[in-house]
């Protein structure tokens, strides 16, 4: 997995609440058997009209945000389906950090598995960053995972919480499966015990 | 004397294979269900790393999202991308030696209907699947939740998940449901009360007289939509109904093993003085047949209500409602029972079980659907379909004017030929009314199977109690 350390980039504002994973990547793009190439269809139904032309008023179609690396989003971002195609599409587009007041549980997990940092901040702070993002390409936000800070373009610094294990994995680009397999003896011991206690499983 | 525990605490504690100092656990997974959409990249990852499936005997795969539901599917899937995805699952099941129900097996169906039907899902288990509606299996008192594809790969390789414990939430439904009110109305009403993010960070246990009174099918409907309320999982403590449902199923324990299992299963309930981080109580008698009017499952009202206005809400919801009324083509103040529909879809992992088909058929018996309405019934599995045919339900649907389909996810998510056209309005027994969910521009109203049948007869959203 790609490391995430520190990032300074353009942030795109998407204040809509309850953005679901069907909006992030509609079902017709789930038929792939690869992880790559989904960025062009990120937010497909909001981004393109029925003829496949870009809708100029959608945030990621505006010249200022075409290279956005950060998304400032409304409450409960990523609700709905478990599809990991949602973070794959976000990553493929080039977005590496998402800031919101809250995220849906499965989407939140999926981000960490793909080198994307989802950041939860209080409403008042997200509002500040949303306004900042609305200023366009010159307003660049900095996310520093090691220091656990988000810095607005005006230099205002917000501290965020992150699970220490997830932080460690993201900073070092660690593969979960490799880490878990180091604990194979514990898994084996559990299985031996369960075969005796709950043989019907 | 140990501290009092919730049902979730008990199942969690019984599955921790390793706990790190910071509380991060390796949770052992008893059953891993797999379908064709969220698994190809996971199997590919295993191959690239030269890894095998750790416990193929605990891994069960079935294609459901992509499969067409028309009879001609026996000749193969015509959509090339869908066919490739299903063929990839065929190959992966074979290469990795996992349990498999291919498209043309009578036991094929929606993964969350097949699991319980075949006796794979049992009380006290941990069950995962790369699908958010895995919460369904919580109806058996098993801890069941959706995971992403990276986690699918992790479970395939290690039979564990890296997890931190969620908080405990109790949702109690007291008293008895009124006639015409079903499990679907309970689960939608709970989401209406808590919001789609109300359960975030929690595992919900549903309890109370109205939940006890539900059949296993009804309990699965309730737990199925726990995810729409944001919860990681929904649970219902197992009881005699659960045990009766399980006994005799192909993969359920038998004989002495069943006796041993029952002894443990009977300890799976929340202790009287267990700690809850959040408690919600609804009175069953206050729950009416409901429908959704917007594009979030929390946009739910009794059928006797009216389409609300954006100004009725606060904060970010004002803009969200404006957007969703525009998408849905609805005007504030319109009585919900005057909304005309084009299509009726009965099926999905929420409402594709035998009891759902019985409830819809009960309303349709001796009636015809309104002229011009497209209506389809998609049984949740080949076995549900066979049983419905045996009980004469299929004849009732067909005589009423419904299409009688083969099993699959169908129009719930439109990854197969069953889709809405732009602007087409559908009364659906599925679980999500998101923009574009049932087809680009499609408009979805979620409701119970009986309410869907009533809408098919009248051509508009209808209070089923008027037809009973």
mmCIF file with all atom_site columns, N, CA, C and O in Angstrom, chain A residues 18 20 22 27 30-32 34-35 48-50 76 80-82 84 105 110 163 177 180 183 190-191 198 201, chain B residues 14 18 28 31 41 51 54 82 85 131 148-150 153-154 164 196 232 298 413 415 432 434 436-437 440:
data_model
loop_
_atom_site.group_PDB
_atom_site.id
_atom_site.type_symbol
_atom_site.label_atom_id
_atom_site.label_alt_id
_atom_site.label_comp_id
_atom_site.label_asym_id
_atom_site.label_entity_id
_atom_site.label_seq_id
_atom_site.pdbx_PDB_ins_code
_atom_site.Cartn_x
_atom_site.Cartn_y
_atom_site.Cartn_z
_atom_site.occupancy
_atom_site.B_iso_or_equiv
_atom_site.pdbx_formal_charge
_atom_site.auth_seq_id
_atom_site.auth_comp_id
_atom_site.auth_asym_id
_atom_site.auth_atom_id
_atom_site.pdbx_PDB_model_num
ATOM 1   N N  . UNK A 1 18  ? -24.926 13.003  3.536   1.00 0.00 ? 18  UNK A N  1
ATOM 2   C CA . UNK A 1 18  ? -25.331 11.634  3.191   1.00 0.00 ? 18  UNK A CA 1
ATOM 3   C C  . UNK A 1 18  ? -24.933 11.212  1.775   1.00 0.00 ? 18  UNK A C  1
ATOM 4   O O  . UNK A 1 18  ? -25.702 10.537  1.089   1.00 0.00 ? 18  UNK A O  1
ATOM 5   N N  . UNK A 1 20  ? -23.777 8.885   -0.706  1.00 0.00 ? 20  UNK A N  1
ATOM 6   C CA . UNK A 1 20  ? -23.681 7.428   -0.578  1.00 0.00 ? 20  UNK A CA 1
ATOM 7   C C  . UNK A 1 20  ? -22.725 6.862   -1.619  1.00 0.00 ? 20  UNK A C  1
ATOM 8   O O  . UNK A 1 20  ? -22.350 7.555   -2.569  1.00 0.00 ? 20  UNK A O  1
ATOM 9   N N  . UNK A 1 22  ? -23.285 4.711   -3.857  1.00 0.00 ? 22  UNK A N  1
ATOM 10  C CA . UNK A 1 22  ? -23.885 4.637   -5.199  1.00 0.00 ? 22  UNK A CA 1
ATOM 11  C C  . UNK A 1 22  ? -23.618 5.941   -5.965  1.00 0.00 ? 22  UNK A C  1
ATOM 12  O O  . UNK A 1 22  ? -23.464 5.936   -7.179  1.00 0.00 ? 22  UNK A O  1
ATOM 13  N N  . UNK A 1 27  ? -23.416 1.634   -9.834  1.00 0.00 ? 27  UNK A N  1
ATOM 14  C CA . UNK A 1 27  ? -23.305 0.163   -9.989  1.00 0.00 ? 27  UNK A CA 1
ATOM 15  C C  . UNK A 1 27  ? -22.730 -0.326  -11.301 1.00 0.00 ? 27  UNK A C  1
ATOM 16  O O  . UNK A 1 27  ? -22.086 -1.348  -11.349 1.00 0.00 ? 27  UNK A O  1
ATOM 17  N N  . UNK A 1 30  ? -19.152 -1.369  -11.276 1.00 0.00 ? 30  UNK A N  1
ATOM 18  C CA . UNK A 1 30  ? -18.695 -2.397  -10.324 1.00 0.00 ? 30  UNK A CA 1
ATOM 19  C C  . UNK A 1 30  ? -18.395 -3.711  -11.035 1.00 0.00 ? 30  UNK A C  1
ATOM 20  O O  . UNK A 1 30  ? -18.067 -4.692  -10.407 1.00 0.00 ? 30  UNK A O  1
ATOM 21  N N  . UNK A 1 31  ? -18.568 -3.712  -12.357 1.00 0.00 ? 31  UNK A N  1
ATOM 22  C CA . UNK A 1 31  ? -18.404 -4.977  -13.081 1.00 0.00 ? 31  UNK A CA 1
ATOM 23  C C  . UNK A 1 31  ? -16.961 -5.250  -13.450 1.00 0.00 ? 31  UNK A C  1
ATOM 24  O O  . UNK A 1 31  ? -16.665 -6.221  -14.118 1.00 0.00 ? 31  UNK A O  1
ATOM 25  N N  . UNK A 1 32  ? -16.073 -4.384  -13.010 1.00 0.00 ? 32  UNK A N  1
ATOM 26  C CA . UNK A 1 32  ? -14.658 -4.579  -13.305 1.00 0.00 ? 32  UNK A CA 1
ATOM 27  C C  . UNK A 1 32  ? -14.076 -5.666  -12.391 1.00 0.00 ? 32  UNK A C  1
ATOM 28  O O  . UNK A 1 32  ? -14.585 -5.906  -11.301 1.00 0.00 ? 32  UNK A O  1
ATOM 29  N N  . UNK A 1 34  ? -10.795 -5.384  -11.858 1.00 0.00 ? 34  UNK A N  1
ATOM 30  C CA . UNK A 1 34  ? -9.547  -4.706  -11.469 1.00 0.00 ? 34  UNK A CA 1
ATOM 31  C C  . UNK A 1 34  ? -9.846  -3.632  -10.412 1.00 0.00 ? 34  UNK A C  1
ATOM 32  O O  . UNK A 1 34  ? -10.991 -3.278  -10.176 1.00 0.00 ? 34  UNK A O  1
ATOM 33  N N  . UNK A 1 35  ? -8.774  -3.092  -9.821  1.00 0.00 ? 35  UNK A N  1
ATOM 34  C CA . UNK A 1 35  ? -8.950  -2.020  -8.839  1.00 0.00 ? 35  UNK A CA 1
ATOM 35  C C  . UNK A 1 35  ? -8.724  -0.643  -9.468  1.00 0.00 ? 35  UNK A C  1
ATOM 36  O O  . UNK A 1 35  ? -9.046  0.370   -8.866  1.00 0.00 ? 35  UNK A O  1
ATOM 37  N N  . UNK A 1 48  ? -21.531 13.853  -15.010 1.00 0.00 ? 48  UNK A N  1
ATOM 38  C CA . UNK A 1 48  ? -21.796 13.826  -16.456 1.00 0.00 ? 48  UNK A CA 1
ATOM 39  C C  . UNK A 1 48  ? -23.295 13.848  -16.721 1.00 0.00 ? 48  UNK A C  1
ATOM 40  O O  . UNK A 1 48  ? -24.085 13.321  -15.929 1.00 0.00 ? 48  UNK A O  1
ATOM 41  N N  . UNK A 1 49  ? -23.695 14.424  -17.883 1.00 0.00 ? 49  UNK A N  1
ATOM 42  C CA . UNK A 1 49  ? -25.110 14.387  -18.254 1.00 0.00 ? 49  UNK A CA 1
ATOM 43  C C  . UNK A 1 49  ? -25.425 13.057  -18.950 1.00 0.00 ? 49  UNK A C  1
ATOM 44  O O  . UNK A 1 49  ? -24.552 12.190  -19.078 1.00 0.00 ? 49  UNK A O  1
ATOM 45  N N  . UNK A 1 50  ? -26.676 12.922  -19.413 1.00 0.00 ? 50  UNK A N  1
ATOM 46  C CA . UNK A 1 50  ? -27.102 11.650  -19.995 1.00 0.00 ? 50  UNK A CA 1
ATOM 47  C C  . UNK A 1 50  ? -26.312 11.281  -21.255 1.00 0.00 ? 50  UNK A C  1
ATOM 48  O O  . UNK A 1 50  ? -26.269 10.125  -21.652 1.00 0.00 ? 50  UNK A O  1
ATOM 49  N N  . UNK A 1 76  ? -21.826 12.384  7.245   1.00 0.00 ? 76  UNK A N  1
ATOM 50  C CA . UNK A 1 76  ? -22.140 10.984  6.920   1.00 0.00 ? 76  UNK A CA 1
ATOM 51  C C  . UNK A 1 76  ? -21.706 10.624  5.509   1.00 0.00 ? 76  UNK A C  1
ATOM 52  O O  . UNK A 1 76  ? -22.461 10.024  4.746   1.00 0.00 ? 76  UNK A O  1
ATOM 53  N N  . UNK A 1 80  ? -24.075 3.629   2.828   1.00 0.00 ? 80  UNK A N  1
ATOM 54  C CA . UNK A 1 80  ? -24.614 2.671   1.863   1.00 0.00 ? 80  UNK A CA 1
ATOM 55  C C  . UNK A 1 80  ? -23.729 1.456   1.681   1.00 0.00 ? 80  UNK A C  1
ATOM 56  O O  . UNK A 1 80  ? -23.174 0.923   2.631   1.00 0.00 ? 80  UNK A O  1
ATOM 57  N N  . UNK A 1 81  ? -23.596 1.080   0.427   1.00 0.00 ? 81  UNK A N  1
ATOM 58  C CA . UNK A 1 81  ? -22.949 -0.183  0.052   1.00 0.00 ? 81  UNK A CA 1
ATOM 59  C C  . UNK A 1 81  ? -21.494 -0.275  0.521   1.00 0.00 ? 81  UNK A C  1
ATOM 60  O O  . UNK A 1 81  ? -20.821 0.732   0.697   1.00 0.00 ? 81  UNK A O  1
ATOM 61  N N  . UNK A 1 82  ? -21.024 -1.513  0.664   1.00 0.00 ? 82  UNK A N  1
ATOM 62  C CA . UNK A 1 82  ? -19.658 -1.767  1.139   1.00 0.00 ? 82  UNK A CA 1
ATOM 63  C C  . UNK A 1 82  ? -18.627 -1.659  0.023   1.00 0.00 ? 82  UNK A C  1
ATOM 64  O O  . UNK A 1 82  ? -17.441 -1.824  0.269   1.00 0.00 ? 82  UNK A O  1
ATOM 65  N N  . UNK A 1 84  ? -15.760 -1.368  -2.270  1.00 0.00 ? 84  UNK A N  1
ATOM 66  C CA . UNK A 1 84  ? -14.460 -0.713  -2.125  1.00 0.00 ? 84  UNK A CA 1
ATOM 67  C C  . UNK A 1 84  ? -14.120 0.060   -3.403  1.00 0.00 ? 84  UNK A C  1
ATOM 68  O O  . UNK A 1 84  ? -13.162 0.828   -3.446  1.00 0.00 ? 84  UNK A O  1
ATOM 69  N N  . UNK A 1 105 ? -19.264 3.718   8.486   1.00 0.00 ? 105 UNK A N  1
ATOM 70  C CA . UNK A 1 105 ? -18.297 2.786   9.062   1.00 0.00 ? 105 UNK A CA 1
ATOM 71  C C  . UNK A 1 105 ? -17.478 1.997   8.027   1.00 0.00 ? 105 UNK A C  1
ATOM 72  O O  . UNK A 1 105 ? -16.249 1.986   8.078   1.00 0.00 ? 105 UNK A O  1
ATOM 73  N N  . UNK A 1 110 ? -12.541 1.136   4.612   1.00 0.00 ? 110 UNK A N  1
ATOM 74  C CA . UNK A 1 110 ? -12.021 0.893   3.269   1.00 0.00 ? 110 UNK A CA 1
ATOM 75  C C  . UNK A 1 110 ? -10.987 1.943   2.863   1.00 0.00 ? 110 UNK A C  1
ATOM 76  O O  . UNK A 1 110 ? -10.048 1.638   2.144   1.00 0.00 ? 110 UNK A O  1
ATOM 77  N N  . UNK A 1 163 ? -6.798  6.504   14.864  1.00 0.00 ? 163 UNK A N  1
ATOM 78  C CA . UNK A 1 163 ? -6.443  5.272   15.563  1.00 0.00 ? 163 UNK A CA 1
ATOM 79  C C  . UNK A 1 163 ? -4.942  5.007   15.378  1.00 0.00 ? 163 UNK A C  1
ATOM 80  O O  . UNK A 1 163 ? -4.436  5.048   14.254  1.00 0.00 ? 163 UNK A O  1
ATOM 81  N N  . UNK A 1 177 ? -2.480  -7.882  5.727   1.00 0.00 ? 177 UNK A N  1
ATOM 82  C CA . UNK A 1 177 ? -2.444  -9.350  5.711   1.00 0.00 ? 177 UNK A CA 1
ATOM 83  C C  . UNK A 1 177 ? -1.087  -9.842  6.208   1.00 0.00 ? 177 UNK A C  1
ATOM 84  O O  . UNK A 1 177 ? -1.003  -10.759 7.026   1.00 0.00 ? 177 UNK A O  1
ATOM 85  N N  . UNK A 1 180 ? -1.014  -9.556  9.940   1.00 0.00 ? 180 UNK A N  1
ATOM 86  C CA . UNK A 1 180 ? -1.837  -10.571 10.610  1.00 0.00 ? 180 UNK A CA 1
ATOM 87  C C  . UNK A 1 180 ? -1.173  -11.949 10.551  1.00 0.00 ? 180 UNK A C  1
ATOM 88  O O  . UNK A 1 180 ? -1.208  -12.702 11.520  1.00 0.00 ? 180 UNK A O  1
ATOM 89  N N  . UNK A 1 183 ? 0.845   -13.218 13.197  1.00 0.00 ? 183 UNK A N  1
ATOM 90  C CA . UNK A 1 183 ? 0.158   -13.734 14.392  1.00 0.00 ? 183 UNK A CA 1
ATOM 91  C C  . UNK A 1 183 ? -0.472  -15.099 14.130  1.00 0.00 ? 183 UNK A C  1
ATOM 92  O O  . UNK A 1 183 ? -1.378  -15.527 14.859  1.00 0.00 ? 183 UNK A O  1
ATOM 93  N N  . UNK A 1 190 ? -6.338  -20.477 18.567  1.00 0.00 ? 190 UNK A N  1
ATOM 94  C CA . UNK A 1 190 ? -7.769  -20.221 18.692  1.00 0.00 ? 190 UNK A CA 1
ATOM 95  C C  . UNK A 1 190 ? -8.557  -21.329 18.003  1.00 0.00 ? 190 UNK A C  1
ATOM 96  O O  . UNK A 1 190 ? -9.530  -21.852 18.552  1.00 0.00 ? 190 UNK A O  1
ATOM 97  N N  . UNK A 1 191 ? -8.130  -21.698 16.811  1.00 0.00 ? 191 UNK A N  1
ATOM 98  C CA . UNK A 1 191 ? -8.850  -22.738 16.060  1.00 0.00 ? 191 UNK A CA 1
ATOM 99  C C  . UNK A 1 191 ? -8.824  -24.086 16.786  1.00 0.00 ? 191 UNK A C  1
ATOM 100 O O  . UNK A 1 191 ? -9.821  -24.806 16.802  1.00 0.00 ? 191 UNK A O  1
ATOM 101 N N  . UNK A 1 198 ? -16.490 -25.686 20.228  1.00 0.00 ? 198 UNK A N  1
ATOM 102 C CA . UNK A 1 198 ? -17.646 -25.495 19.341  1.00 0.00 ? 198 UNK A CA 1
ATOM 103 C C  . UNK A 1 198 ? -17.423 -26.275 18.046  1.00 0.00 ? 198 UNK A C  1
ATOM 104 O O  . UNK A 1 198 ? -17.258 -25.703 16.967  1.00 0.00 ? 198 UNK A O  1
ATOM 105 N N  . UNK A 1 201 ? -19.066 -25.590 14.460  1.00 0.00 ? 201 UNK A N  1
ATOM 106 C CA . UNK A 1 201 ? -18.705 -24.467 13.585  1.00 0.00 ? 201 UNK A CA 1
ATOM 107 C C  . UNK A 1 201 ? -17.767 -25.005 12.502  1.00 0.00 ? 201 UNK A C  1
ATOM 108 O O  . UNK A 1 201 ? -17.819 -24.750 11.389  1.00 0.00 ? 201 UNK A O  1
ATOM 109 N N  . UNK B 2 14  ? -16.152 -14.287 22.463  1.00 0.00 ? 14  UNK B N  1
ATOM 110 C CA . UNK B 2 14  ? -15.956 -15.683 22.039  1.00 0.00 ? 14  UNK B CA 1
ATOM 111 C C  . UNK B 2 14  ? -15.159 -15.802 20.743  1.00 0.00 ? 14  UNK B C  1
ATOM 112 O O  . UNK B 2 14  ? -14.895 -16.910 20.282  1.00 0.00 ? 14  UNK B O  1
ATOM 113 N N  . UNK B 2 18  ? -6.740  -12.684 19.071  1.00 0.00 ? 18  UNK B N  1
ATOM 114 C CA . UNK B 2 18  ? -5.548  -11.971 19.524  1.00 0.00 ? 18  UNK B CA 1
ATOM 115 C C  . UNK B 2 18  ? -5.939  -10.545 19.864  1.00 0.00 ? 18  UNK B C  1
ATOM 116 O O  . UNK B 2 18  ? -6.727  -9.934  19.147  1.00 0.00 ? 18  UNK B O  1
ATOM 117 N N  . UNK B 2 28  ? -11.922 -13.706 14.989  1.00 0.00 ? 28  UNK B N  1
ATOM 118 C CA . UNK B 2 28  ? -12.005 -14.915 14.168  1.00 0.00 ? 28  UNK B CA 1
ATOM 119 C C  . UNK B 2 28  ? -13.356 -14.962 13.446  1.00 0.00 ? 28  UNK B C  1
ATOM 120 O O  . UNK B 2 28  ? -14.402 -14.658 14.035  1.00 0.00 ? 28  UNK B O  1
ATOM 121 N N  . UNK B 2 31  ? -17.921 -17.718 9.360   1.00 0.00 ? 31  UNK B N  1
ATOM 122 C CA . UNK B 2 31  ? -18.487 -17.921 8.019   1.00 0.00 ? 31  UNK B CA 1
ATOM 123 C C  . UNK B 2 31  ? -18.152 -16.727 7.145   1.00 0.00 ? 31  UNK B C  1
ATOM 124 O O  . UNK B 2 31  ? -18.413 -15.584 7.516   1.00 0.00 ? 31  UNK B O  1
ATOM 125 N N  . UNK B 2 41  ? -11.055 -8.991  -7.122  1.00 0.00 ? 41  UNK B N  1
ATOM 126 C CA . UNK B 2 41  ? -9.774  -8.351  -6.794  1.00 0.00 ? 41  UNK B CA 1
ATOM 127 C C  . UNK B 2 41  ? -9.136  -9.004  -5.569  1.00 0.00 ? 41  UNK B C  1
ATOM 128 O O  . UNK B 2 41  ? -7.914  -9.014  -5.433  1.00 0.00 ? 41  UNK B O  1
ATOM 129 N N  . UNK B 2 51  ? -0.863  -16.849 -1.925  1.00 0.00 ? 51  UNK B N  1
ATOM 130 C CA . UNK B 2 51  ? -1.555  -17.304 -0.709  1.00 0.00 ? 51  UNK B CA 1
ATOM 131 C C  . UNK B 2 51  ? -2.746  -18.186 -1.071  1.00 0.00 ? 51  UNK B C  1
ATOM 132 O O  . UNK B 2 51  ? -3.310  -18.081 -2.151  1.00 0.00 ? 51  UNK B O  1
ATOM 133 N N  . UNK B 2 54  ? -7.528  -19.701 3.746   1.00 0.00 ? 54  UNK B N  1
ATOM 134 C CA . UNK B 2 54  ? -7.191  -20.321 5.027   1.00 0.00 ? 54  UNK B CA 1
ATOM 135 C C  . UNK B 2 54  ? -8.192  -21.410 5.426   1.00 0.00 ? 54  UNK B C  1
ATOM 136 O O  . UNK B 2 54  ? -7.813  -22.479 5.893   1.00 0.00 ? 54  UNK B O  1
ATOM 137 N N  . UNK B 2 82  ? -20.701 -8.700  -17.053 1.00 0.00 ? 82  UNK B N  1
ATOM 138 C CA . UNK B 2 82  ? -21.359 -9.518  -16.023 1.00 0.00 ? 82  UNK B CA 1
ATOM 139 C C  . UNK B 2 82  ? -20.912 -10.971 -16.133 1.00 0.00 ? 82  UNK B C  1
ATOM 140 O O  . UNK B 2 82  ? -20.645 -11.636 -15.129 1.00 0.00 ? 82  UNK B O  1
ATOM 141 N N  . UNK B 2 85  ? -17.484 -11.481 -14.759 1.00 0.00 ? 85  UNK B N  1
ATOM 142 C CA . UNK B 2 85  ? -17.437 -11.468 -13.298 1.00 0.00 ? 85  UNK B CA 1
ATOM 143 C C  . UNK B 2 85  ? -17.945 -12.790 -12.706 1.00 0.00 ? 85  UNK B C  1
ATOM 144 O O  . UNK B 2 85  ? -17.375 -13.323 -11.756 1.00 0.00 ? 85  UNK B O  1
ATOM 145 N N  . UNK B 2 131 ? -20.442 -7.244  1.401   1.00 0.00 ? 131 UNK B N  1
ATOM 146 C CA . UNK B 2 131 ? -21.759 -6.717  1.064   1.00 0.00 ? 131 UNK B CA 1
ATOM 147 C C  . UNK B 2 131 ? -22.377 -6.151  2.328   1.00 0.00 ? 131 UNK B C  1
ATOM 148 O O  . UNK B 2 131 ? -22.443 -6.834  3.347   1.00 0.00 ? 131 UNK B O  1
ATOM 149 N N  . UNK B 2 148 ? -15.188 -4.485  3.058   1.00 0.00 ? 148 UNK B N  1
ATOM 150 C CA . UNK B 2 148 ? -14.709 -4.122  1.726   1.00 0.00 ? 148 UNK B CA 1
ATOM 151 C C  . UNK B 2 148 ? -13.872 -5.238  1.129   1.00 0.00 ? 148 UNK B C  1
ATOM 152 O O  . UNK B 2 148 ? -13.603 -6.256  1.787   1.00 0.00 ? 148 UNK B O  1
ATOM 153 N N  . UNK B 2 149 ? -13.449 -5.036  -0.107  1.00 0.00 ? 149 UNK B N  1
ATOM 154 C CA . UNK B 2 149 ? -12.714 -6.091  -0.811  1.00 0.00 ? 149 UNK B CA 1
ATOM 155 C C  . UNK B 2 149 ? -11.350 -6.382  -0.179  1.00 0.00 ? 149 UNK B C  1
ATOM 156 O O  . UNK B 2 149 ? -10.914 -7.534  -0.137  1.00 0.00 ? 149 UNK B O  1
ATOM 157 N N  . UNK B 2 150 ? -10.679 -5.353  0.341   1.00 0.00 ? 150 UNK B N  1
ATOM 158 C CA . UNK B 2 150 ? -9.391  -5.607  1.014   1.00 0.00 ? 150 UNK B CA 1
ATOM 159 C C  . UNK B 2 150 ? -9.596  -6.519  2.217   1.00 0.00 ? 150 UNK B C  1
ATOM 160 O O  . UNK B 2 150 ? -8.772  -7.386  2.504   1.00 0.00 ? 150 UNK B O  1
ATOM 161 N N  . UNK B 2 153 ? -10.170 -10.089 1.173   1.00 0.00 ? 153 UNK B N  1
ATOM 162 C CA . UNK B 2 153 ? -8.882  -10.750 0.944   1.00 0.00 ? 153 UNK B CA 1
ATOM 163 C C  . UNK B 2 153 ? -8.230  -11.132 2.278   1.00 0.00 ? 153 UNK B C  1
ATOM 164 O O  . UNK B 2 153 ? -7.673  -12.221 2.427   1.00 0.00 ? 153 UNK B O  1
ATOM 165 N N  . UNK B 2 154 ? -8.357  -10.234 3.249   1.00 0.00 ? 154 UNK B N  1
ATOM 166 C CA . UNK B 2 154 ? -7.781  -10.496 4.570   1.00 0.00 ? 154 UNK B CA 1
ATOM 167 C C  . UNK B 2 154 ? -8.439  -11.722 5.216   1.00 0.00 ? 154 UNK B C  1
ATOM 168 O O  . UNK B 2 154 ? -7.750  -12.574 5.797   1.00 0.00 ? 154 UNK B O  1
ATOM 169 N N  . UNK B 2 164 ? -11.858 -3.158  15.949  1.00 0.00 ? 164 UNK B N  1
ATOM 170 C CA . UNK B 2 164 ? -12.013 -2.598  17.288  1.00 0.00 ? 164 UNK B CA 1
ATOM 171 C C  . UNK B 2 164 ? -13.482 -2.710  17.630  1.00 0.00 ? 164 UNK B C  1
ATOM 172 O O  . UNK B 2 164 ? -14.339 -2.612  16.754  1.00 0.00 ? 164 UNK B O  1
ATOM 173 N N  . UNK B 2 196 ? -29.916 8.072   9.128   1.00 0.00 ? 196 UNK B N  1
ATOM 174 C CA . UNK B 2 196 ? -29.026 7.082   8.499   1.00 0.00 ? 196 UNK B CA 1
ATOM 175 C C  . UNK B 2 196 ? -27.650 7.029   9.164   1.00 0.00 ? 196 UNK B C  1
ATOM 176 O O  . UNK B 2 196 ? -26.883 6.119   8.906   1.00 0.00 ? 196 UNK B O  1
ATOM 177 N N  . UNK B 2 232 ? -22.975 -0.989  12.458  1.00 0.00 ? 232 UNK B N  1
ATOM 178 C CA . UNK B 2 232 ? -22.108 -2.029  11.902  1.00 0.00 ? 232 UNK B CA 1
ATOM 179 C C  . UNK B 2 232 ? -22.891 -3.323  11.727  1.00 0.00 ? 232 UNK B C  1
ATOM 180 O O  . UNK B 2 232 ? -22.738 -4.013  10.730  1.00 0.00 ? 232 UNK B O  1
ATOM 181 N N  . UNK B 2 298 ? -33.793 7.307   5.462   1.00 0.00 ? 298 UNK B N  1
ATOM 182 C CA . UNK B 2 298 ? -34.368 8.007   6.617   1.00 0.00 ? 298 UNK B CA 1
ATOM 183 C C  . UNK B 2 298 ? -35.559 8.885   6.202   1.00 0.00 ? 298 UNK B C  1
ATOM 184 O O  . UNK B 2 298 ? -36.283 9.392   7.053   1.00 0.00 ? 298 UNK B O  1
ATOM 185 N N  . UNK B 2 413 ? -30.432 -3.340  -7.265  1.00 0.00 ? 413 UNK B N  1
ATOM 186 C CA . UNK B 2 413 ? -29.260 -2.506  -7.545  1.00 0.00 ? 413 UNK B CA 1
ATOM 187 C C  . UNK B 2 413 ? -28.907 -2.419  -9.007  1.00 0.00 ? 413 UNK B C  1
ATOM 188 O O  . UNK B 2 413 ? -27.906 -1.796  -9.363  1.00 0.00 ? 413 UNK B O  1
ATOM 189 N N  . UNK B 2 415 ? -27.575 -4.067  -11.403 1.00 0.00 ? 415 UNK B N  1
ATOM 190 C CA . UNK B 2 415 ? -26.303 -4.463  -12.028 1.00 0.00 ? 415 UNK B CA 1
ATOM 191 C C  . UNK B 2 415 ? -26.544 -5.508  -13.102 1.00 0.00 ? 415 UNK B C  1
ATOM 192 O O  . UNK B 2 415 ? -25.619 -6.095  -13.648 1.00 0.00 ? 415 UNK B O  1
ATOM 193 N N  . UNK B 2 432 ? -32.689 0.362   -0.581  1.00 0.00 ? 432 UNK B N  1
ATOM 194 C CA . UNK B 2 432 ? -32.063 1.667   -0.828  1.00 0.00 ? 432 UNK B CA 1
ATOM 195 C C  . UNK B 2 432 ? -32.819 2.456   -1.884  1.00 0.00 ? 432 UNK B C  1
ATOM 196 O O  . UNK B 2 432 ? -33.101 1.930   -2.956  1.00 0.00 ? 432 UNK B O  1
ATOM 197 N N  . UNK B 2 434 ? -31.514 5.396   -2.937  1.00 0.00 ? 434 UNK B N  1
ATOM 198 C CA . UNK B 2 434 ? -30.501 6.350   -3.377  1.00 0.00 ? 434 UNK B CA 1
ATOM 199 C C  . UNK B 2 434 ? -30.726 6.755   -4.831  1.00 0.00 ? 434 UNK B C  1
ATOM 200 O O  . UNK B 2 434 ? -31.247 5.982   -5.625  1.00 0.00 ? 434 UNK B O  1
ATOM 201 N N  . UNK B 2 436 ? -30.271 6.937   -8.502  1.00 0.00 ? 436 UNK B N  1
ATOM 202 C CA . UNK B 2 436 ? -29.667 6.037   -9.486  1.00 0.00 ? 436 UNK B CA 1
ATOM 203 C C  . UNK B 2 436 ? -29.533 4.597   -9.060  1.00 0.00 ? 436 UNK B C  1
ATOM 204 O O  . UNK B 2 436 ? -29.067 3.759   -9.829  1.00 0.00 ? 436 UNK B O  1
ATOM 205 N N  . UNK B 2 437 ? -29.958 4.286   -7.842  1.00 0.00 ? 437 UNK B N  1
ATOM 206 C CA . UNK B 2 437 ? -29.759 2.936   -7.318  1.00 0.00 ? 437 UNK B CA 1
ATOM 207 C C  . UNK B 2 437 ? -30.392 1.860   -8.207  1.00 0.00 ? 437 UNK B C  1
ATOM 208 O O  . UNK B 2 437 ? -29.803 0.831   -8.487  1.00 0.00 ? 437 UNK B O  1
ATOM 209 N N  . UNK B 2 440 ? -30.247 4.661   -13.651 1.00 0.00 ? 440 UNK B N  1
ATOM 210 C CA . UNK B 2 440 ? -29.999 6.104   -13.739 1.00 0.00 ? 440 UNK B CA 1
ATOM 211 C C  . UNK B 2 440 ? -31.320 6.866   -13.867 1.00 0.00 ? 440 UNK B C  1
ATOM 212 O O  . UNK B 2 440 ? -32.122 6.587   -14.746 1.00 0.00 ? 440 UNK B O  1
#
